[in-house]
Coordinates of C-alpha atoms in Angstrom, one line a residue:
M1 CA -19.3 16.4 -8.6
S2 CA -21.6 18.2 -6.2
H3 CA -20.4 21.1 -4.5
R4 CA -21.0 21.6 -0.7
P5 CA -19.4 24.3 1.2
D6 CA -17.9 23.3 4.6
H7 CA -17.6 25.6 7.7
A8 CA -14.0 26.3 6.9
G9 CA -15.0 28.0 3.5
S10 CA -13.4 25.2 1.2
S11 CA -15.7 22.7 -0.5
T12 CA -16.0 19.0 -0.4
G13 CA -16.5 19.2 -4.3
S14 CA -13.1 20.9 -4.8
L15 CA -11.5 18.3 -2.6
T16 CA -12.9 15.4 -4.3
G17 CA -12.1 16.9 -7.6
G18 CA -8.5 17.2 -6.7
V19 CA -8.4 13.6 -5.4
L20 CA -9.9 12.4 -8.7
A21 CA -7.2 14.4 -10.6
V22 CA -4.5 12.7 -8.7
L23 CA -6.1 9.3 -9.1
V24 CA -6.4 9.7 -12.9
S25 CA -3.0 11.0 -13.1
A26 CA -1.5 8.2 -11.1
L27 CA -3.4 5.7 -13.4
A28 CA -2.4 7.3 -16.5
E29 CA 1.4 6.9 -15.4
G30 CA 0.8 3.2 -15.0
R31 CA 0.6 3.0 -11.3
T32 CA -2.1 0.9 -9.4
L33 CA -5.3 2.4 -8.0
T34 CA -4.0 1.4 -4.5
Q35 CA -0.8 3.4 -5.1
G36 CA -2.7 6.3 -6.4
L37 CA -5.0 6.3 -3.4
A38 CA -2.1 6.5 -1.2
D39 CA -1.0 9.7 -2.9
A40 CA -4.5 11.1 -3.3
K41 CA -5.4 10.7 0.4
D42 CA -2.6 13.2 1.2
C43 CA -4.4 15.8 -0.9
P44 CA -7.5 16.4 1.2
V45 CA -5.6 16.2 4.5
Q46 CA -3.9 19.6 3.6
R47 CA -7.2 21.3 3.5
A48 CA -9.7 22.3 6.2
G49 CA -12.9 20.2 6.2
H50 CA -11.1 17.2 4.7
E51 CA -12.5 14.5 7.0
E52 CA -15.6 13.6 4.8
T53 CA -13.6 13.0 1.8
L54 CA -10.8 11.1 3.5
G55 CA -13.4 9.0 5.4
A56 CA -15.3 8.1 2.2
L57 CA -12.0 7.0 0.5
E58 CA -11.0 4.8 3.5
Q59 CA -14.5 3.4 3.8
A60 CA -14.4 2.5 0.0
E61 CA -11.0 0.7 0.4
R62 CA -12.3 -1.2 3.5
L63 CA -15.3 -2.3 1.6
A64 CA -13.5 -3.3 -1.5
A65 CA -11.3 -5.5 0.9
S66 CA -14.2 -7.1 2.5
T67 CA -16.6 -9.7 1.5
S68 CA -19.5 -7.5 1.4
A69 CA -21.7 -7.9 -1.7
P70 CA -21.2 -5.1 -4.1
A71 CA -24.8 -3.7 -3.8
A72 CA -24.6 -3.8 -0.1
A73 CA -21.3 -2.1 -0.1
I74 CA -22.4 0.6 -2.5
A75 CA -25.3 1.3 -0.4
E76 CA -23.2 1.7 2.5
L77 CA -21.0 4.4 0.9
G78 CA -24.1 6.3 -0.1
E79 CA -26.3 7.3 -3.0
G80 CA -23.7 9.4 -4.8
W81 CA -25.6 12.7 -4.6
I82 CA -22.8 14.5 -2.9
A83 CA -19.1 14.6 -4.0
E84 CA -17.4 12.4 -1.4
E85 CA -20.0 9.6 -1.8
A86 CA -19.8 9.7 -5.7
L87 CA -16.1 9.4 -5.6
A88 CA -16.1 6.7 -3.0
I89 CA -18.7 4.7 -5.0
A90 CA -16.4 5.1 -8.1
V91 CA -13.2 4.2 -6.2
Y92 CA -14.9 1.0 -4.7
C93 CA -16.2 0.0 -8.2
A94 CA -12.8 0.5 -9.7
L95 CA -11.1 -1.3 -6.9
V96 CA -13.3 -4.3 -7.2
A97 CA -13.8 -4.5 -11.0
R98 CA -12.6 -7.3 -12.9
D99 CA -12.5 -5.2 -16.2
F100 CA -13.8 -1.9 -17.6
R101 CA -17.3 -3.3 -18.2
H102 CA -17.7 -4.9 -14.9
G103 CA -16.7 -1.6 -13.1
V104 CA -18.9 0.6 -14.9
V105 CA -22.0 -1.8 -14.7
L106 CA -21.4 -1.9 -10.9
A107 CA -21.3 1.9 -10.7
V108 CA -24.5 2.3 -12.6
N109 CA -26.7 -0.2 -10.9
H110 CA -27.7 1.5 -7.8
D111 CA -30.6 3.8 -6.9
G112 CA -28.6 7.0 -6.5
D113 CA -26.8 9.2 -8.9
S114 CA -25.7 6.4 -11.0
D115 CA -24.8 8.5 -14.0
S116 CA -22.2 10.5 -11.9
T117 CA -20.8 7.3 -10.2
E118 CA -20.5 5.6 -13.6
A119 CA -19.0 8.6 -15.1
I120 CA -16.3 8.8 -12.2
T121 CA -15.7 5.1 -12.4
G122 CA -15.3 5.3 -16.3
N123 CA -12.5 8.0 -15.7
L124 CA -10.8 5.8 -13.4
L125 CA -11.0 2.7 -15.4
G126 CA -10.4 4.3 -18.7
A127 CA -7.1 5.7 -17.2
R128 CA -6.2 2.3 -15.9
Y129 CA -7.1 0.2 -18.9
G130 CA -7.2 2.6 -22.0
V131 CA -9.7 2.9 -24.7
S132 CA -8.9 -0.8 -25.9
A133 CA -10.9 -2.1 -22.8
I134 CA -14.1 -0.4 -23.7
A135 CA -16.5 -2.6 -25.8
A136 CA -16.9 -1.7 -29.2
E137 CA -20.6 -1.4 -29.1
W138 CA -20.1 1.1 -26.5
L139 CA -17.8 3.2 -28.7
E140 CA -19.5 2.9 -32.1
P141 CA -22.6 5.3 -31.4
L142 CA -20.3 7.8 -29.6
E143 CA -20.8 11.2 -30.9
L144 CA -17.6 13.0 -31.8
R145 CA -15.7 9.8 -31.1
E146 CA -12.6 10.8 -33.3
V147 CA -12.3 14.1 -31.5
I148 CA -12.7 12.6 -28.1
A149 CA -10.0 9.9 -29.0
K150 CA -7.6 12.7 -30.1
I151 CA -8.0 14.7 -27.1
A152 CA -7.5 11.8 -24.9
E153 CA -4.3 10.8 -26.8
D154 CA -3.1 14.4 -26.2
L155 CA -4.0 14.3 -22.5
F156 CA -2.0 11.1 -22.3
A157 CA 0.9 12.4 -24.1
F158 CA 1.1 16.0 -22.8
R159 CA 3.8 15.3 -20.3
E160 CA 6.1 14.7 -23.1
W161 CA 5.5 17.9 -24.8
Q162 CA 8.5 20.4 -24.7
L163 CA 6.6 23.7 -24.6
G164 CA 7.9 27.1 -23.7
A165 CA 11.2 29.0 -24.2
S166 CA 13.3 26.1 -23.6
S167 CA 11.8 24.1 -26.4
E168 CA 13.7 23.9 -29.7
D169 CA 10.5 22.8 -31.7
D170 CA 8.8 26.2 -32.5
D171 CA 6.6 24.5 -35.1
R172 CA 5.3 22.1 -32.6
N173 CA 4.7 24.6 -30.0
R174 CA 2.7 26.7 -32.6
R175 CA 0.7 23.6 -33.5
I176 CA -0.1 22.7 -29.9
R177 CA -0.9 26.3 -28.9
D178 CA -3.2 26.7 -32.0
K179 CA -5.1 23.5 -31.1
Y180 CA -5.4 24.4 -27.4
P181 CA -5.4 28.1 -27.0
E182 CA -5.1 29.7 -23.5

């Protein structure tokens, strides 16, 4: 996401990055995007200069609930060259998507920073639907596919890992720390 400092010294880029993390986490936990958005909108409010990020999210929600054509709605959200626009376009596309393919195709078919909006949309829909929703013809040519799949599995399962001094499985702790050193 683009980085743009605001007048208070924080950045829209870090705010939108935090919002995206909250959204992906909520979706990975099985919550809906709407539920995740309710939590995520609390994140920027805690920081100075949050108005652009919060406003963009709320606009994406309004447009997703409207009868606006997707191309017009995306154009109204911006071109995606700055962080809050890219996130808003991705949130809009994820909200109106019938499935993974539909959402990422919407996100990539505009005149702005479509590779960024598609990537963010893919993160949201991937967390929502999982890898099984991605077309085989998109997965087959993917470089390092097995490595990426294993990392994705680990990210999904990490909340269940019992690491640290209270863990009774020292061998598992060692394997995980060897795989992902600090």
